[in-house]
Short mmCIF file of C-alpha atoms in Angstrom, two decimals:
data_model
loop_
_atom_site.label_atom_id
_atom_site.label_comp_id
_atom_site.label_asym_id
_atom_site.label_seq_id
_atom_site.Cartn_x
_atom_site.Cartn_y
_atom_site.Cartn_z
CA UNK V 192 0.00 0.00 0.00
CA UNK V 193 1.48 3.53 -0.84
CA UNK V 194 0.07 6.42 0.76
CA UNK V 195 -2.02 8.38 -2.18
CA UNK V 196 -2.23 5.67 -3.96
CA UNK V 197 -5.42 3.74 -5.02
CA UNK V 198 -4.16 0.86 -3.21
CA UNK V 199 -4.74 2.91 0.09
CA UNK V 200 -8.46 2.17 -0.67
CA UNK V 201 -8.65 -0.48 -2.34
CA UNK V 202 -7.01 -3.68 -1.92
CA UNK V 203 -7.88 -5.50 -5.08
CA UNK V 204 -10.94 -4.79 -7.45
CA UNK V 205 -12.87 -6.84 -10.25
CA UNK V 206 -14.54 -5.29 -13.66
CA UNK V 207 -16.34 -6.90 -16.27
CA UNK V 208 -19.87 -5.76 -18.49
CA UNK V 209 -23.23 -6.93 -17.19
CA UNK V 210 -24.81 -9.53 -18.93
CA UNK V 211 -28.63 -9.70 -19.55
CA UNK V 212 -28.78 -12.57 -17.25
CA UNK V 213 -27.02 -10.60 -14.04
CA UNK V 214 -28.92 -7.16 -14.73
CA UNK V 215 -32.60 -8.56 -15.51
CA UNK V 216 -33.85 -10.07 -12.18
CA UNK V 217 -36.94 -11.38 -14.13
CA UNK V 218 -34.58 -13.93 -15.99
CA UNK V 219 -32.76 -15.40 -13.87
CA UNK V 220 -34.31 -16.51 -9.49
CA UNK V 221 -30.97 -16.54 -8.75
CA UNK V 222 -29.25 -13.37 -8.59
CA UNK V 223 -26.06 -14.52 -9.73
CA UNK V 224 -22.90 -13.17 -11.12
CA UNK V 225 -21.03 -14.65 -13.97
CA UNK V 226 -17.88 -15.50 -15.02
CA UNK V 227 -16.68 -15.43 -11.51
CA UNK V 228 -13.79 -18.28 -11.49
CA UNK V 229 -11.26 -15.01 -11.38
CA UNK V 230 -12.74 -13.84 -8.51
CA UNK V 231 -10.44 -16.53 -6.45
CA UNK V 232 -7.29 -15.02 -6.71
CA UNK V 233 -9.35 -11.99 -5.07
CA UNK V 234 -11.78 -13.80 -2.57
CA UNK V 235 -10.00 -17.20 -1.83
CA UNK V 236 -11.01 -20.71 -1.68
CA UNK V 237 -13.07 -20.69 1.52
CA UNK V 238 -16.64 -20.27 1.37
CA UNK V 239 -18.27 -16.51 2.82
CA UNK V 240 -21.82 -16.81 2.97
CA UNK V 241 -22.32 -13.04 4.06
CA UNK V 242 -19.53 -10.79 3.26
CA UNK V 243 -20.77 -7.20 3.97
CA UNK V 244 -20.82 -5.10 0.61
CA UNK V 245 -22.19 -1.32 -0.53
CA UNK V 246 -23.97 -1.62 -3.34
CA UNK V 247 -23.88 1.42 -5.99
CA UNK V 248 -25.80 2.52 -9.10
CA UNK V 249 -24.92 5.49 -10.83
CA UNK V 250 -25.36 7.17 -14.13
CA UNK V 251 -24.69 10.67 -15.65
CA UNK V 252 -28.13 12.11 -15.27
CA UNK V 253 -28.93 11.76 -11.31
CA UNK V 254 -27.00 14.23 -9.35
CA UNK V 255 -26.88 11.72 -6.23
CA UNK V 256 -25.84 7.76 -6.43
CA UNK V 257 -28.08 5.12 -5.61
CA UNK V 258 -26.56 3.08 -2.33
CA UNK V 259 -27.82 -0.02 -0.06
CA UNK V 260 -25.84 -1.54 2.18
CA UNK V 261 -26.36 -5.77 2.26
CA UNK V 262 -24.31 -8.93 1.31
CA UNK V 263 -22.58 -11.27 -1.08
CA UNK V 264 -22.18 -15.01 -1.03
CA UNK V 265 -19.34 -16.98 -2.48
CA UNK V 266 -19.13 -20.56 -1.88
CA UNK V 267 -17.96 -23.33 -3.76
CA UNK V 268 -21.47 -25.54 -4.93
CA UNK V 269 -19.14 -28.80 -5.26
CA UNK V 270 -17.52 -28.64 -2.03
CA UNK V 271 -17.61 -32.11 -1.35
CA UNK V 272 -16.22 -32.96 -4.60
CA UNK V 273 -12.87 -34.51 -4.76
CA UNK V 274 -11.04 -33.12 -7.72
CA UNK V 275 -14.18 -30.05 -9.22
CA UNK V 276 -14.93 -26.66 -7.93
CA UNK V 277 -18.04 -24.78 -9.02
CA UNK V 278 -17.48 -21.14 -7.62
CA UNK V 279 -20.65 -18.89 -7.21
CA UNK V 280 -21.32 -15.40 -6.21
CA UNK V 281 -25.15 -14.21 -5.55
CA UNK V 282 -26.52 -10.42 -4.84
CA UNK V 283 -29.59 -9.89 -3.46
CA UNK V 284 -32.54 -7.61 -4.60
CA UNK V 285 -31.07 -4.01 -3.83
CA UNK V 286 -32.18 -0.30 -5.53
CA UNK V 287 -28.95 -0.95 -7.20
CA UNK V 288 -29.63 -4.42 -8.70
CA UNK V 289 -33.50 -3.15 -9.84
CA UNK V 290 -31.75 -0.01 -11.50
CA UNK V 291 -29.00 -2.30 -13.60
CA UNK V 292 -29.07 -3.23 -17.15
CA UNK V 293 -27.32 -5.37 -20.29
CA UNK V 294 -24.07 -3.31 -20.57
CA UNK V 295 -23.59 -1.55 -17.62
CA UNK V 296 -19.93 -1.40 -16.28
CA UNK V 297 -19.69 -4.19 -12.90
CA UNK V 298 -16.80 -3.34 -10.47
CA UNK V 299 -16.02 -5.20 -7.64
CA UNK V 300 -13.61 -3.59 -4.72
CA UNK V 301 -12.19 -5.07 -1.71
CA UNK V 302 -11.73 -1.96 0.67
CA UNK V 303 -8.72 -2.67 2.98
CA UNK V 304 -11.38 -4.07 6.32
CA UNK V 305 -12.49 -7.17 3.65
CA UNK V 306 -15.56 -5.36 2.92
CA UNK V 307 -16.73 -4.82 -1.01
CA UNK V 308 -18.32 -2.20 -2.77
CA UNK V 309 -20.59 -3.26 -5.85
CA UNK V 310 -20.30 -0.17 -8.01
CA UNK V 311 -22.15 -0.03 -11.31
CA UNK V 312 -22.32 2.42 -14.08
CA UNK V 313 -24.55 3.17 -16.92
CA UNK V 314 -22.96 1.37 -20.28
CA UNK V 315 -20.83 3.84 -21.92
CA UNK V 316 -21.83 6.74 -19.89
CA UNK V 317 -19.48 9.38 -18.41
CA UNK V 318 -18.81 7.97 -15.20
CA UNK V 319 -18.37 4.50 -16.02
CA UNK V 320 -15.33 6.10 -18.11
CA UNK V 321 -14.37 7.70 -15.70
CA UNK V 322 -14.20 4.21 -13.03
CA UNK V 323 -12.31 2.83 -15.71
CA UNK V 324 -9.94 5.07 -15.76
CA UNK V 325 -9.63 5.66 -11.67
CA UNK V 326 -9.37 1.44 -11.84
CA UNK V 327 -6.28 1.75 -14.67
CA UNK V 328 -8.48 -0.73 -16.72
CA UNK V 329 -8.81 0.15 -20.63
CA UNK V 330 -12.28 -1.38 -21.37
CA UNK V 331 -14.38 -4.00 -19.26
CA UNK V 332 -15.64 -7.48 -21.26
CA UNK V 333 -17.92 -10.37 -20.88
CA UNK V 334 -18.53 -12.80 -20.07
CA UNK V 335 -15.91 -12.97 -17.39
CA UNK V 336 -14.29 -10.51 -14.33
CA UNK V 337 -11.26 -9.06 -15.22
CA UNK V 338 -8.94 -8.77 -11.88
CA UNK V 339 -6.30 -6.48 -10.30
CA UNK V 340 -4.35 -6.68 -7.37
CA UNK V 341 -3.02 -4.39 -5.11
CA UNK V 342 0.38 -4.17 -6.86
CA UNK V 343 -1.57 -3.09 -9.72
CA UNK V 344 -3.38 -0.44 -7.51
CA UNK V 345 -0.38 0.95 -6.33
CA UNK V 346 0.70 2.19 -9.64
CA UNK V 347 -2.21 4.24 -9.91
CA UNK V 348 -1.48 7.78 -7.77
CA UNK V 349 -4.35 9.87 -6.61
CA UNK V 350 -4.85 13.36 -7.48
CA UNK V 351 -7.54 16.24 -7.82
CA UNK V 352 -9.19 14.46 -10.60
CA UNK V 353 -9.68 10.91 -9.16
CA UNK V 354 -10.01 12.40 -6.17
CA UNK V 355 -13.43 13.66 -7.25
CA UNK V 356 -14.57 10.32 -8.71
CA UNK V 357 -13.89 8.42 -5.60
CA UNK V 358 -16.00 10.86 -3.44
CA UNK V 359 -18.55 10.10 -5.97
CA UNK V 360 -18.92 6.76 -4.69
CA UNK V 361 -18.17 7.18 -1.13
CA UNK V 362 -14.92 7.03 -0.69
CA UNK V 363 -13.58 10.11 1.15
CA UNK V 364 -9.81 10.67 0.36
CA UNK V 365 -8.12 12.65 3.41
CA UNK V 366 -5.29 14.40 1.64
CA UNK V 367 -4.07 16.61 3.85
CA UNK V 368 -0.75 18.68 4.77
CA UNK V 369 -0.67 19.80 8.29
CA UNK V 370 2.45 22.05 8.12
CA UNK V 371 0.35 24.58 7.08
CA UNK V 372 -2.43 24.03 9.61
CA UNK V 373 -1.67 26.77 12.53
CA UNK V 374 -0.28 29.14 9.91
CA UNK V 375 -4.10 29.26 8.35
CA UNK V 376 -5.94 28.97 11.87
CA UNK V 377 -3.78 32.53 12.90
CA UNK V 378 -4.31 34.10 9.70
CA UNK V 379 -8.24 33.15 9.59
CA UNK V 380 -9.22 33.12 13.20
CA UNK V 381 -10.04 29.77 13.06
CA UNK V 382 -12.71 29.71 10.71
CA UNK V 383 -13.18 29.46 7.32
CA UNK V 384 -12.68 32.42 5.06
CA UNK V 385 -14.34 33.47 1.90
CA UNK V 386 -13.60 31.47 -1.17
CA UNK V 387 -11.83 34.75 -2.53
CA UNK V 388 -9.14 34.88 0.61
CA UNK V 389 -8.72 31.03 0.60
CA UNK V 390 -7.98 30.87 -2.81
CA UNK V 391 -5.58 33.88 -2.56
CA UNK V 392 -3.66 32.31 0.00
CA UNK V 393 -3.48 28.74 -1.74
CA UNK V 394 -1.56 30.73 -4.63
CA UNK V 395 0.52 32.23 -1.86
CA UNK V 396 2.13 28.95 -0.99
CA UNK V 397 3.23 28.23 -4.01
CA UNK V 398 5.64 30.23 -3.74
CA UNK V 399 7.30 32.69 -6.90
CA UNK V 400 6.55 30.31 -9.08
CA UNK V 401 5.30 31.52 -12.86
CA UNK V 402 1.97 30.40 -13.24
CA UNK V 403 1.65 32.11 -16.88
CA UNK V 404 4.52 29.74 -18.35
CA UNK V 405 2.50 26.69 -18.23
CA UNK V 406 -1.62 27.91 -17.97
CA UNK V 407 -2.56 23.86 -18.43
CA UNK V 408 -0.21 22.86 -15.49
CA UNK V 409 -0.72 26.05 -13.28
CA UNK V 410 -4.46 25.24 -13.64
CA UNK V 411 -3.60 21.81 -12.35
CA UNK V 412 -1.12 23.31 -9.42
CA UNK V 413 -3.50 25.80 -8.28
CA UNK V 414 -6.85 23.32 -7.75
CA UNK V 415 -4.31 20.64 -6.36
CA UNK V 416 -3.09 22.68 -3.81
CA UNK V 417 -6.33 24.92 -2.26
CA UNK V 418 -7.70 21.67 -2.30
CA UNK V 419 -5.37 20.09 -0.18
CA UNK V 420 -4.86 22.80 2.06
CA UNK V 421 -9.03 23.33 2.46
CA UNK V 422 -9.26 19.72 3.13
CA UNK V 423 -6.32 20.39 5.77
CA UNK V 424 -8.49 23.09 7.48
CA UNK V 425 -11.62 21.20 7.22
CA UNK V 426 -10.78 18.22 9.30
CA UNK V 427 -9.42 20.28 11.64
CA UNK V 428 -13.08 22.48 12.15
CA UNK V 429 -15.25 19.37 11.78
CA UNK V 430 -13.04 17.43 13.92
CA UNK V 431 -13.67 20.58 17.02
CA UNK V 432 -17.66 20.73 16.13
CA UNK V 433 -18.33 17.17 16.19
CA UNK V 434 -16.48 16.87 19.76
CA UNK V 435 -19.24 19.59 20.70
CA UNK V 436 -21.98 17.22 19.89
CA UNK V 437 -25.35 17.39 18.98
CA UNK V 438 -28.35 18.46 20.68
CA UNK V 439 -30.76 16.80 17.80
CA UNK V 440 -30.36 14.28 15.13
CA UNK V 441 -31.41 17.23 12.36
CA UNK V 442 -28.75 19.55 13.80
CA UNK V 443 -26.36 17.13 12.79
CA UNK V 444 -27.73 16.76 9.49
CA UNK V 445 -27.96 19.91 8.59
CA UNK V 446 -24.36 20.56 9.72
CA UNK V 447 -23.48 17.29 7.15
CA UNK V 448 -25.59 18.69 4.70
CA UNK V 449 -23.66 22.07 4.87
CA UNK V 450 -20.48 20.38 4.88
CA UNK V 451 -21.17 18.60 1.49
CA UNK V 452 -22.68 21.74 0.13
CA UNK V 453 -19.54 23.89 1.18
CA UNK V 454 -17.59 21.26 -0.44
CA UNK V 455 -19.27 21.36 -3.92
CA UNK V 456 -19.63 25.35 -3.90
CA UNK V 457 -16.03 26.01 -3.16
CA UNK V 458 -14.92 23.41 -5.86
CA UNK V 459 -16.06 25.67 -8.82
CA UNK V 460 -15.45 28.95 -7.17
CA UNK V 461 -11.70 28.10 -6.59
CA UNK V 462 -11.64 27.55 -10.16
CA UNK V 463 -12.95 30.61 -11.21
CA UNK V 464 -10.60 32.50 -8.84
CA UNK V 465 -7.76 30.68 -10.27
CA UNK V 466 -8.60 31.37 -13.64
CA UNK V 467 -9.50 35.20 -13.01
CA UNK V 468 -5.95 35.59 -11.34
CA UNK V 469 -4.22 33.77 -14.13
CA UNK V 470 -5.75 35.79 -16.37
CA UNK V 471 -5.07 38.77 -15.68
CA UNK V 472 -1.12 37.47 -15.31
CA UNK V 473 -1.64 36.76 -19.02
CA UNK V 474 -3.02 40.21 -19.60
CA UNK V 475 -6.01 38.99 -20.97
CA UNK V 476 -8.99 41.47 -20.52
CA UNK V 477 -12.29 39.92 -19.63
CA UNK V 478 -15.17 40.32 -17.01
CA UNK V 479 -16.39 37.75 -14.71
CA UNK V 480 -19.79 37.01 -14.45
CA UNK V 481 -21.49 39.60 -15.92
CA UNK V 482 -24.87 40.23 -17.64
CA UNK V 483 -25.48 39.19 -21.55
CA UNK V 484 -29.33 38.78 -22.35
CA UNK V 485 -31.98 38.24 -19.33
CA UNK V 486 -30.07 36.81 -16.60
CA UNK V 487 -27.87 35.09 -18.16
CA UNK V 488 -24.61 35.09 -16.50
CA UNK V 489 -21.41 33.53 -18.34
CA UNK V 490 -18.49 33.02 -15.84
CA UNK V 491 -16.06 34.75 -18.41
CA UNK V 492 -16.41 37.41 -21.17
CA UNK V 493 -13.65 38.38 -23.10
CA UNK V 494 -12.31 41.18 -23.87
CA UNK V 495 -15.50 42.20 -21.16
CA UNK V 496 -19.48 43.60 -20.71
CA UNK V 497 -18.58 46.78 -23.16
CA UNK V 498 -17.47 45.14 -26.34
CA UNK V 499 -20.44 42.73 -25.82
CA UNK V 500 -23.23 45.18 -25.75
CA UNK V 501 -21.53 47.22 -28.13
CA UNK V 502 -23.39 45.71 -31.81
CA UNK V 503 -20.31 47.32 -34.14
CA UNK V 504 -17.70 45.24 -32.05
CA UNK V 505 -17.08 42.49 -34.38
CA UNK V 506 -18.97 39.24 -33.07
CA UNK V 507 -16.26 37.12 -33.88
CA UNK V 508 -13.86 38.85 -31.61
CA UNK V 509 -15.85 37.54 -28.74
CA UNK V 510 -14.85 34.83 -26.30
CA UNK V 511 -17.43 33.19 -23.74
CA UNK V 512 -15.82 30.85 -21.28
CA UNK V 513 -18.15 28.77 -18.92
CA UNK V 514 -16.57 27.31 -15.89
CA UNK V 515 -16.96 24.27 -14.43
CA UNK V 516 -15.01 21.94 -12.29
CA UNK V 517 -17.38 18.85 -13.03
CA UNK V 518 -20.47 18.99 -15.68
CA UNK V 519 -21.92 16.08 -16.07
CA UNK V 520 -25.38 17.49 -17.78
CA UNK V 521 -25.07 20.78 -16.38
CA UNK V 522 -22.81 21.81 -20.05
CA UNK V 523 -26.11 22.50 -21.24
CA UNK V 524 -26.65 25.24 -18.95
CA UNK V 525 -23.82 27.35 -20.82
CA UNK V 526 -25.38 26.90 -24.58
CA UNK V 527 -28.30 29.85 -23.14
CA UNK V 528 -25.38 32.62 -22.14
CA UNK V 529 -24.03 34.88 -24.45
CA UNK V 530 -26.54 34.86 -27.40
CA UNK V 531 -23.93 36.93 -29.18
CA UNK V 532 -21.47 34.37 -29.79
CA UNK V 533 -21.99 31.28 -31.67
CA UNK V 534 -18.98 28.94 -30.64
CA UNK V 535 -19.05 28.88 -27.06
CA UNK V 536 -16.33 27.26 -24.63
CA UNK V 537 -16.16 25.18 -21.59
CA UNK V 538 -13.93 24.91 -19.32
CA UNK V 539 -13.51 21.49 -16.37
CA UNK V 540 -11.46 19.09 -14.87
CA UNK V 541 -13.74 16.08 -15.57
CA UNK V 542 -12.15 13.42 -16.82
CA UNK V 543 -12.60 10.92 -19.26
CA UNK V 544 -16.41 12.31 -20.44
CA UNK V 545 -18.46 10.33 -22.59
CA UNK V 546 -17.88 9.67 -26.55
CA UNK V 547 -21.56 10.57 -26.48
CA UNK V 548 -21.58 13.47 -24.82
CA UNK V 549 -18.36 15.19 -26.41
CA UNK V 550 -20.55 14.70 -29.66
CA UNK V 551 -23.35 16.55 -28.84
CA UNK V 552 -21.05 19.40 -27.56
CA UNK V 553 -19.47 19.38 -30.62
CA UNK V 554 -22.65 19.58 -32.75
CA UNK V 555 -24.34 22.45 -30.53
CA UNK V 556 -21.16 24.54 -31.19
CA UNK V 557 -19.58 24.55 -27.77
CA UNK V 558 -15.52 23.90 -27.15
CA UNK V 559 -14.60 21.87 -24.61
CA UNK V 560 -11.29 23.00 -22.48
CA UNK V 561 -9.15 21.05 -20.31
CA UNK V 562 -5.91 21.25 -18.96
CA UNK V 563 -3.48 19.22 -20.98
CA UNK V 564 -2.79 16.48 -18.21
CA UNK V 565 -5.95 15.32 -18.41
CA UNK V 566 -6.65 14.98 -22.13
CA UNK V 567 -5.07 11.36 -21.89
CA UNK V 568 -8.28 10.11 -19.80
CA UNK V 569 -10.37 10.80 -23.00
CA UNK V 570 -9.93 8.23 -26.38
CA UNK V 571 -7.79 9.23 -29.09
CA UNK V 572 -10.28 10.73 -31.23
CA UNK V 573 -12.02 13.19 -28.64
CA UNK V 574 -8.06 14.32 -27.67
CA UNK V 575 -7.59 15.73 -31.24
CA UNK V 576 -11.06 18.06 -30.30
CA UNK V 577 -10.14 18.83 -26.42
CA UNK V 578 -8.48 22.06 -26.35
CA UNK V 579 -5.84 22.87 -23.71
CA UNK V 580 -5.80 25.78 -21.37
CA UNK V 581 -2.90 27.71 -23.04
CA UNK V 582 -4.58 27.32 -26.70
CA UNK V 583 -7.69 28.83 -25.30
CA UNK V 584 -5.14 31.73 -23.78
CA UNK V 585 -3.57 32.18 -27.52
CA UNK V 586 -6.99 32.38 -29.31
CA UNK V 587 -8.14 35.05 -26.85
CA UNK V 588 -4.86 36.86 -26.68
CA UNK V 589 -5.40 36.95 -30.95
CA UNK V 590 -8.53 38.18 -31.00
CA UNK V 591 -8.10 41.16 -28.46
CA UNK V 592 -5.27 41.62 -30.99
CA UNK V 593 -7.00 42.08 -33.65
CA UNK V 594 -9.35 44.14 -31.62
CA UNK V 595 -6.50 46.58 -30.36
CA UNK V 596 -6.46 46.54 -27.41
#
């Protein structure tokens, strides 16, 4: 095991594609999985009738996982025979089982306690991609499991990007760095500061270090470290509130509730504030979040508000960015801002999106931009559409060129 590695969570893990017979209940009474024979080298010879599993469905359209807690049984049904082995794992009936269908990605994970989690993903959506890449597994096949082992695992290092998928099913990755610890509970009074100030100081650590050489990398730098250092601060404050206690059971959901909403909030704001800093290093001009048509607020309008409402100012020397750390189906939200400018452009760190959904960006006219270290998650075709941070930084910096300013 190697400390920010997958193997830190996972000891060994299991992928293959449901068949119709696992993911249609109504054709088969007996809730088993296939192909399993593999599935020795990760749960040995001896028979478990109940080994405790999470079970999870997800997909790209439900903002929130399906989960159930239950069992899986793996037993040998020829035991008592001399020389044969017959090796069978069953499910039970679960939200996540009644949810699955022919295709969907199947992982199996043994977390370091012998417990499993059951994840599966809609077939070729988004976030089944995006387990296969976390898992360092290229494609998943039937009819049997492919298997990995924790030497496997702990070639596969953990950062901001898999960080997010694994807190998408559960799995909370403490990353922290306390050196810096008392240095931020001086300078904030021991509580958390705006998004702005946090953000600020994040870039502060980092030292002299020239952000506008590498925008696809500093992009990278800058999330990786305010979210280590937030994370730092965080476990720190929850750690002295939940000590307090809890007069009620709702007081201590709503303070978990405001903890996960914190968390998501920040995420995209600290993104924005990155950007917005690094952009003005660059000496691009551009407003953040203003007005276009309605209500409609784009995160980023280059060269700004001005040149937009002014109708002589060439169209085609306008740049909308939207921002957004993960999009799943919330891309579309960005096609409504800026009625101005045809081409729009995107900006995440989600990995590995969908083949599907990379399409239908491309056909509704809007660019998607990623940092460069992250274009390898997607397949070869989509990498020769992805546009990196610093091309993004050269087509604006051309057209406010040719706008003189």
């Amino acid at each position: 095991m190697k400390k920010g590695h997958l193997s830190e969570y996972f000891i060994d893990f299991a992928v293959k594609t449901l068949s119709a017979v696992e993911a249609d209940r109504h054709r088969s009474n007996q809730h088993e999985f296939d192909g399993v024979s593999r599935l020795r080298a990760m749960l040995g010879d001896d028979d478990k009738r109940n080994i405790p599993a999470v079970f999870i469905y997800l997909n790209d359209d439900d903002p929130e996982p399906l989960r159930e807690e239950g069992f899986l049984s793996w037993y040998d049904a020829r035991r008592a025979h001399p020389t044969r082995t017959e090796y069978r794992l069953y499910f039970p009936d679960t939200v996540v089982s009644d949810n699955a269908t022919e295709g969907d990605l199947l992982i199996i994970a043994q977390r370091p306690d012998g417990t499993l989690m059951v994840i599966i993903a809609e077939g070729e959506s988004t976030v089944a991609n995006q387990l296969l890449w976390l898992f360092g597994v290229g494609e998943a096949k039937l009819p049997g499991f492919s298997v990995k082992g924790e030497l496997e695992a702990d070639q596969v290092r953990l950062e901001f990007a898999s960080r997010l998928i694994l807190e998408e099913i559960g799995v909370v990755v403490e990353q922290v760095d306390e050196n810096y610890l008392d240095q931020m509970l001086e300078r904030f009074g021991g509580r958390f500061p705006t998004t702005r100030e946090f953000s600020d100081y994040a870039r502060r650590t980092l030292g002299d270090i020239d952000l506008t050489a590498d925008p696809d990398a500093a992009v990278l730098a800058l999330m990786e470290r305010e979210e280590v250092l937030f994370r730092t601060m965080e476990r720190h404050l929850i750690g002295d509130r939940l000590q307090g206690g809890f007069a009620e059971v709702d007081d201590f959901l709503k303070f978990s509730l405001s903890v996960q909403n914190r968390r998501k909030s920040r995420a995209g704001s600290a993104l924005e504030n990155h950007l917005e800093h690094l952009f003005g290093l660059l000496g691009l001009k551009c407003d953040r979040t203003p007005v276009t048509e309605g209500k409609a607020k784009p995160d980023f309008l280059f060269p700004g508000t001005a040149a937009y409402q002014d109708l002589a100012f060439p169209a085609e020397l306008l740049t909308m960015l939207g921002v957004k750390s993960t999009c799943k189906d919330r891309w579309r939200q960005v096609l409504a801002e800026a009625d101005r400018i045809a081409d729009k452009h995107l900006l995440t760190l989600e990995p590995s999106i969908s083949t599907n959904q990379t399409d239908e960006m491309q056909q509704r006219r809007l660019q998607l931009v990623l940092p460069r270290g992250l274009h390898e998650t997607f397949t070869k075709a989509q990498q020769g559409w992805l546009m990196p941070v610093s091309d993004l930084v050269a087509l604006v910096r051309d057209r406010q060129v040719c706008a003189g300013f």
